[in-house]
PDB file of C-alpha atoms in Angstrom:
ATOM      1  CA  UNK A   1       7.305  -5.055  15.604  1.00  0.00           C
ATOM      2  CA  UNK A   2       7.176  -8.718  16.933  1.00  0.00           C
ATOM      3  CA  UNK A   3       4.069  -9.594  17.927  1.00  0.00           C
ATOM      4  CA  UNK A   4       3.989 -11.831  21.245  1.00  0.00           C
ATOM      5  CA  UNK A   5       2.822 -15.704  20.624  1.00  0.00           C
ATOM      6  CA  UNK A   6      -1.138 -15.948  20.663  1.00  0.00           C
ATOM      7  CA  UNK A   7      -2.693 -18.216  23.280  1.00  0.00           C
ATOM      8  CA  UNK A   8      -2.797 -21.482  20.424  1.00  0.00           C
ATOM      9  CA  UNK A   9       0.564 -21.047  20.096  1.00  0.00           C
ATOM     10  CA  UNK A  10       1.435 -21.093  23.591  1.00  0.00           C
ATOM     11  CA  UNK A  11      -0.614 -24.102  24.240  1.00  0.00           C
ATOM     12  CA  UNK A  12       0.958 -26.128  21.477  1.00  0.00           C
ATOM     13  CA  UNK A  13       4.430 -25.234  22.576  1.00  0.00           C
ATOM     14  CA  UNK A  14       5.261 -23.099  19.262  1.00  0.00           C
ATOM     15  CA  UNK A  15       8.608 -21.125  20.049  1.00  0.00           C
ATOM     16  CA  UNK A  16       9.482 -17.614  19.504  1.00  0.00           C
ATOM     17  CA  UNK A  17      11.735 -17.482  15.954  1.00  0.00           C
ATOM     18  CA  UNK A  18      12.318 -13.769  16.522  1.00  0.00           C
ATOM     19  CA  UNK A  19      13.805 -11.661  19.145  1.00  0.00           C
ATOM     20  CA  UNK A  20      14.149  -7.918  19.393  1.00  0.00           C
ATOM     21  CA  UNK A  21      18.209  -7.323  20.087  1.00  0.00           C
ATOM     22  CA  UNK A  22      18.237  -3.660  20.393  1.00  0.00           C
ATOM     23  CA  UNK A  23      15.852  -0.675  19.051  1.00  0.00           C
ATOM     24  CA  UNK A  24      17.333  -1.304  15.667  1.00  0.00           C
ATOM     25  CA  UNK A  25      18.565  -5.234  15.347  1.00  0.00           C
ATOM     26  CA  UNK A  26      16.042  -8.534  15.445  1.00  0.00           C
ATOM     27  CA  UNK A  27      17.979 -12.062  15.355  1.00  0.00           C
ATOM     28  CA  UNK A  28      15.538 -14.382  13.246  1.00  0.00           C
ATOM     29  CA  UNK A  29      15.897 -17.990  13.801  1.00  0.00           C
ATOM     30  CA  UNK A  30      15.635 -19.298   9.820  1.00  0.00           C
ATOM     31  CA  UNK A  31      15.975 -22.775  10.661  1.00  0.00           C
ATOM     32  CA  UNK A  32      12.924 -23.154  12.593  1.00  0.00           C
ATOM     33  CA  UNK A  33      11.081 -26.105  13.816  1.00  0.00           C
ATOM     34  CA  UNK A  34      14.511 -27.926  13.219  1.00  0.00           C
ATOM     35  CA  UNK A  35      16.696 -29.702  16.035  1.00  0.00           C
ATOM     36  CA  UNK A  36      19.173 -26.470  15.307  1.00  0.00           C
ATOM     37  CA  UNK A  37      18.975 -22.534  15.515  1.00  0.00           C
ATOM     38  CA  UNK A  38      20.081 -21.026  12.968  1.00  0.00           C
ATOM     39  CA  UNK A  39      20.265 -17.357  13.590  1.00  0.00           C
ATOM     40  CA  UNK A  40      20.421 -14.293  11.087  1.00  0.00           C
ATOM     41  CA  UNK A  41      20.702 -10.604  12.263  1.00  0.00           C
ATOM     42  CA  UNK A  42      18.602  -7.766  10.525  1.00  0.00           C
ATOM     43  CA  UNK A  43      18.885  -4.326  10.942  1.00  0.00           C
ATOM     44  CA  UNK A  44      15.611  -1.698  10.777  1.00  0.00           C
ATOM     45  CA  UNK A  45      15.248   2.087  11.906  1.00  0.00           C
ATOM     46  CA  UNK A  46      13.267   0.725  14.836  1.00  0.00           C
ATOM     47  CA  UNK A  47      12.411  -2.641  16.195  1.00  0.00           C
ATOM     48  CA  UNK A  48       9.688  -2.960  18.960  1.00  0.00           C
ATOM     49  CA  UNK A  49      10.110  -6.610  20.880  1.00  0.00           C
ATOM     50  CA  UNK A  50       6.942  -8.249  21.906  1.00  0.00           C
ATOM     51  CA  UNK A  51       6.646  -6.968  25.195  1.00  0.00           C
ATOM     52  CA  UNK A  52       6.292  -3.632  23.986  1.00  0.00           C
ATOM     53  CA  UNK A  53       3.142  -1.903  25.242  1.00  0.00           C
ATOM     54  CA  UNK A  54       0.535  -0.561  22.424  1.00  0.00           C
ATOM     55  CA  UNK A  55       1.099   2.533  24.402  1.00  0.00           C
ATOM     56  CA  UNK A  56       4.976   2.567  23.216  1.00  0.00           C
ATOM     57  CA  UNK A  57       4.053   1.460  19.912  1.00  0.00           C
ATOM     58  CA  UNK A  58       1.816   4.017  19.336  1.00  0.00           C
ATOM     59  CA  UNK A  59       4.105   6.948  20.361  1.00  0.00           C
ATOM     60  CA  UNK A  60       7.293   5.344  18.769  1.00  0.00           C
ATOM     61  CA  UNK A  61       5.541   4.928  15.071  1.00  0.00           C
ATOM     62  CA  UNK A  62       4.843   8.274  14.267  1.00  0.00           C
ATOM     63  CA  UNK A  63       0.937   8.400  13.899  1.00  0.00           C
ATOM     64  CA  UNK A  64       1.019  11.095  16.582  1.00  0.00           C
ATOM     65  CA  UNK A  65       3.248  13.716  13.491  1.00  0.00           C
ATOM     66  CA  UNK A  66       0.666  11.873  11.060  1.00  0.00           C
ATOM     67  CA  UNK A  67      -2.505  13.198  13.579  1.00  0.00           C
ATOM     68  CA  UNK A  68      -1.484  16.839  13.217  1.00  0.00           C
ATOM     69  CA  UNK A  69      -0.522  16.770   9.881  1.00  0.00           C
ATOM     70  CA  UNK A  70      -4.280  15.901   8.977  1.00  0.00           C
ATOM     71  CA  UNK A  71      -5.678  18.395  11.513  1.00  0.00           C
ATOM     72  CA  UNK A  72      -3.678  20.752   9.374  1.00  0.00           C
ATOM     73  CA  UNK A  73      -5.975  19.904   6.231  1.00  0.00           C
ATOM     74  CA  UNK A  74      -3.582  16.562   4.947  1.00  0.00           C
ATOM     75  CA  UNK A  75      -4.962  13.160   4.365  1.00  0.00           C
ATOM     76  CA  UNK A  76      -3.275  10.687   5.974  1.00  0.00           C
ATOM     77  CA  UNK A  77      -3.005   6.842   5.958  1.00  0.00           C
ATOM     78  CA  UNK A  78      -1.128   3.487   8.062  1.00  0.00           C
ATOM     79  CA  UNK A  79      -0.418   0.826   6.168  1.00  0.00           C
ATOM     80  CA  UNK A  80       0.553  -2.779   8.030  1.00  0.00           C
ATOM     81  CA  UNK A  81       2.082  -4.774   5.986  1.00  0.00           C
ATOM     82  CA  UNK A  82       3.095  -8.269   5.931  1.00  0.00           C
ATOM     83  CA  UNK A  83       2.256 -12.309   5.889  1.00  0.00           C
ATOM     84  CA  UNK A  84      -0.741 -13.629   7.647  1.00  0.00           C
ATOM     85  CA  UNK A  85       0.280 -13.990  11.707  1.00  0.00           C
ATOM     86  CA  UNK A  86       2.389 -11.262  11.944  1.00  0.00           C
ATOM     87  CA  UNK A  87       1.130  -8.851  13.988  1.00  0.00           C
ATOM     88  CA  UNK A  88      -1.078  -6.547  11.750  1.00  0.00           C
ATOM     89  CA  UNK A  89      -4.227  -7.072  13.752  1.00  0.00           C
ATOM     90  CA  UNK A  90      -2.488  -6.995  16.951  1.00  0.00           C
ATOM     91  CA  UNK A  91      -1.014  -3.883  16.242  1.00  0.00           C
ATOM     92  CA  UNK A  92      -3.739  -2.188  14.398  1.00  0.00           C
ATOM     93  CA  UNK A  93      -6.960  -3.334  16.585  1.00  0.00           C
ATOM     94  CA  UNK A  94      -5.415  -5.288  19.309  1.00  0.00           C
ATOM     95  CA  UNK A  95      -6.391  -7.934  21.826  1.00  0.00           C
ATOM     96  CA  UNK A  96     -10.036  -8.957  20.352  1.00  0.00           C
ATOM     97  CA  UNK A  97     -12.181  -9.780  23.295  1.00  0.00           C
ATOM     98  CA  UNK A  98     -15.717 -11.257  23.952  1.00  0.00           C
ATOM     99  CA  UNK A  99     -16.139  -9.714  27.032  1.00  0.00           C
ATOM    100  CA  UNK A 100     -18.980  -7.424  28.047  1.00  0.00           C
ATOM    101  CA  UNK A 101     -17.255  -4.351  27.325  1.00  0.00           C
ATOM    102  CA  UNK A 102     -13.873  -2.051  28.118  1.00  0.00           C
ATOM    103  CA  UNK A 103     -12.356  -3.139  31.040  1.00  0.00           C
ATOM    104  CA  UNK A 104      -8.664  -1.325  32.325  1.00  0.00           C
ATOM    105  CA  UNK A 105      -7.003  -4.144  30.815  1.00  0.00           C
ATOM    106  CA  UNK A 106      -8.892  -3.339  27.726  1.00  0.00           C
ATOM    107  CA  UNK A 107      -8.104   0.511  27.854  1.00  0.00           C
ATOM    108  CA  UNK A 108      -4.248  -0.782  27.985  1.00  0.00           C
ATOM    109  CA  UNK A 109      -4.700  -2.855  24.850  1.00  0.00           C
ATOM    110  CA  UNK A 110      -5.946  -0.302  22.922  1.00  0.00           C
ATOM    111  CA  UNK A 111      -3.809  -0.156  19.545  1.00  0.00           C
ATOM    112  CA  UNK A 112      -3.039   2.232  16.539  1.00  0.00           C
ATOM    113  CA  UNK A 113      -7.145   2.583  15.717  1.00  0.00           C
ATOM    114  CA  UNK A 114      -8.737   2.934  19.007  1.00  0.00           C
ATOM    115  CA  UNK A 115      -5.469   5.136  20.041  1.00  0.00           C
ATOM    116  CA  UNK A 116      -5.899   7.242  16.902  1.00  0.00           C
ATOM    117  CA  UNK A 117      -9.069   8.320  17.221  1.00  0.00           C
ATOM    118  CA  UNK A 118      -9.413   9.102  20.320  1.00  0.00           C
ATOM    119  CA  UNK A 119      -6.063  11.367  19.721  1.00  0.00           C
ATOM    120  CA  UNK A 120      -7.789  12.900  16.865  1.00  0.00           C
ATOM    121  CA  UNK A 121     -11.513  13.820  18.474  1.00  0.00           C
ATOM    122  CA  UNK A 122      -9.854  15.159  22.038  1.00  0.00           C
ATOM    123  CA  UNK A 123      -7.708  17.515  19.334  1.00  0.00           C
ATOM    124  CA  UNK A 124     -10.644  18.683  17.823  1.00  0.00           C
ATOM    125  CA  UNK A 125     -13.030  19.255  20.586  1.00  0.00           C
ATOM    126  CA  UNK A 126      -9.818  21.024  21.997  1.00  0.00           C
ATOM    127  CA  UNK A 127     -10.604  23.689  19.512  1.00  0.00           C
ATOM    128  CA  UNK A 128     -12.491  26.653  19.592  1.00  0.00           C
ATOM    129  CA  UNK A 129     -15.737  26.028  18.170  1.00  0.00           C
ATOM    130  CA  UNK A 130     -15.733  29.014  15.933  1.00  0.00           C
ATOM    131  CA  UNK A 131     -11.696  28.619  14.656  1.00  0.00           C
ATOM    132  CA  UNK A 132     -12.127  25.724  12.660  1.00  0.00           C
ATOM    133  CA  UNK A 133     -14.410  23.385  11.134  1.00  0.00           C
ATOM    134  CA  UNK A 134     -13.248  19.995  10.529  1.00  0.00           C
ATOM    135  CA  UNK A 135     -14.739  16.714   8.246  1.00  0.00           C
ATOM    136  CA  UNK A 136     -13.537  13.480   9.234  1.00  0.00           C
ATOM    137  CA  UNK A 137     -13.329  10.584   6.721  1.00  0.00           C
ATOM    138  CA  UNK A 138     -12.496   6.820   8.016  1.00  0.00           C
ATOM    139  CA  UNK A 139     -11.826   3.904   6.374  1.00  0.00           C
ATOM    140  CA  UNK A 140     -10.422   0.642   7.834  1.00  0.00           C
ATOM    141  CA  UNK A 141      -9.998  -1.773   5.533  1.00  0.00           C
ATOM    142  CA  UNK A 142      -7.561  -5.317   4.482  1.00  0.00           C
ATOM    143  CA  UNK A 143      -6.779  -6.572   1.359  1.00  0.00           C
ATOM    144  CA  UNK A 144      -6.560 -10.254   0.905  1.00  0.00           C
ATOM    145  CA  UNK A 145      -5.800 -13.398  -1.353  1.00  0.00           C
ATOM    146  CA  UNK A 146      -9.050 -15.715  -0.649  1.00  0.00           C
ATOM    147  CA  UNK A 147      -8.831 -19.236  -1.637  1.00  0.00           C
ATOM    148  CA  UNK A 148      -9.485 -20.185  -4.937  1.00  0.00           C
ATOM    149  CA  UNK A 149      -9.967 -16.273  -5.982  1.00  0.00           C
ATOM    150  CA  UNK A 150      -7.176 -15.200  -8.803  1.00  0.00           C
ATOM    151  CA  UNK A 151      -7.393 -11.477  -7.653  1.00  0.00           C
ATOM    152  CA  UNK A 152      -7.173  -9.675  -4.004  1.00  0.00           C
ATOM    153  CA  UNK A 153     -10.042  -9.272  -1.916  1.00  0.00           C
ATOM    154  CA  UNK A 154     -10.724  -5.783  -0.006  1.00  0.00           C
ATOM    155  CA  UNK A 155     -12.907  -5.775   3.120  1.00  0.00           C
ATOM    156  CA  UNK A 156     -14.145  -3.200   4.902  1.00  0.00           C
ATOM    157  CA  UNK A 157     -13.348  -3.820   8.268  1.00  0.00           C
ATOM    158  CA  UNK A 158     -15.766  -1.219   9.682  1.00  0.00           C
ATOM    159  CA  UNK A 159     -19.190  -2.896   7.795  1.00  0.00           C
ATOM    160  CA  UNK A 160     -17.792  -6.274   6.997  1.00  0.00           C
ATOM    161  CA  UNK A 161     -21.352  -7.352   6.102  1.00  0.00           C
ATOM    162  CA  UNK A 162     -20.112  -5.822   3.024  1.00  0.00           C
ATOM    163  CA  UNK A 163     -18.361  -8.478   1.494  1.00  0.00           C
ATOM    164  CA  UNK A 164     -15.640  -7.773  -1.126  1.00  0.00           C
ATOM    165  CA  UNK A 165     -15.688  -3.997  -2.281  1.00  0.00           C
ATOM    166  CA  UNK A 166     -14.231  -5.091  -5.684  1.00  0.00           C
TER     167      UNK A 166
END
């Protein structure tokens, strides 16, 4: 996925050094920030441009099959993986707002969390209350290199009052 420029980038008049060619092929610009493009094409099993709604990515990346497969009794995890400003938070949490609370916009900018779990409890109340009785675990957490720390940091993103769980 290619995330869509944040507002700081924007307003400092960063450009985009990725686009989305087809569902399979990104062009990355590897010269960027110089007076010439230099393009190189790369080839995935899917590639999601920046425009893409959370909606999309959230049906295209298979944590719908992953859903079922742990209301059938198997754990189940999604990893996002990559440098810091690529898109993990944007894809995983979304937009982060200070507003006063969900607004439609809001609803719409829902990503692979929010979308997940509200997936997984509509399943379950779906059920007949005497068919099945389920136990659901969550964790939400990020691994990280902090400055001037020789080993990884892990944060859980869900009490972050907890510092590092190492």
């Amino acid at each position: 996925r290619v995330r869509p420029l944040v507002s700081h980038e924007v307003n400092h008049g960063e450009a985009v050094c990725c686009e989305v060619q087809d569902a399979t092929t990104i062009h990355v610009n590897v010269a960027a920030g110089s007076s010439k493009a230099v393009w190189r094409q790369y080839t995935f099993d899917a590639c999601l441009s920046p425009d893409c709604s959370q909606k999309k990515v959230f049906q295209d990346c298979g944590v719908t099959s992953l859903l079922e497969q742990a209301l059938q009794g198997y754990s189940a995890t999604v990893l996002a993986y990559g440098q810091t400003g690529s898109g993990k938070t944007h894809t995983m949490v979304g937009r982060v707002s200070d507003g006063p609370g969900p607004t439609e916009e809001g609803k719409r900018d829902d990503a692979l969390v929010m979308r997940s779990a509200k997936r997984l409890f509509r399943r379950i109340a779906a059920e007949p209350a005497d068919a099945v009785r389920f136990f659901v675990s969550v964790s939400f957490s990020e691994v990280y290199n902090s400055p001037g720390s020789v080993n990884e940091c892990v944060c859980d993103l869900l009490n972050p009052a907890s510092r590092n769980l190492q």
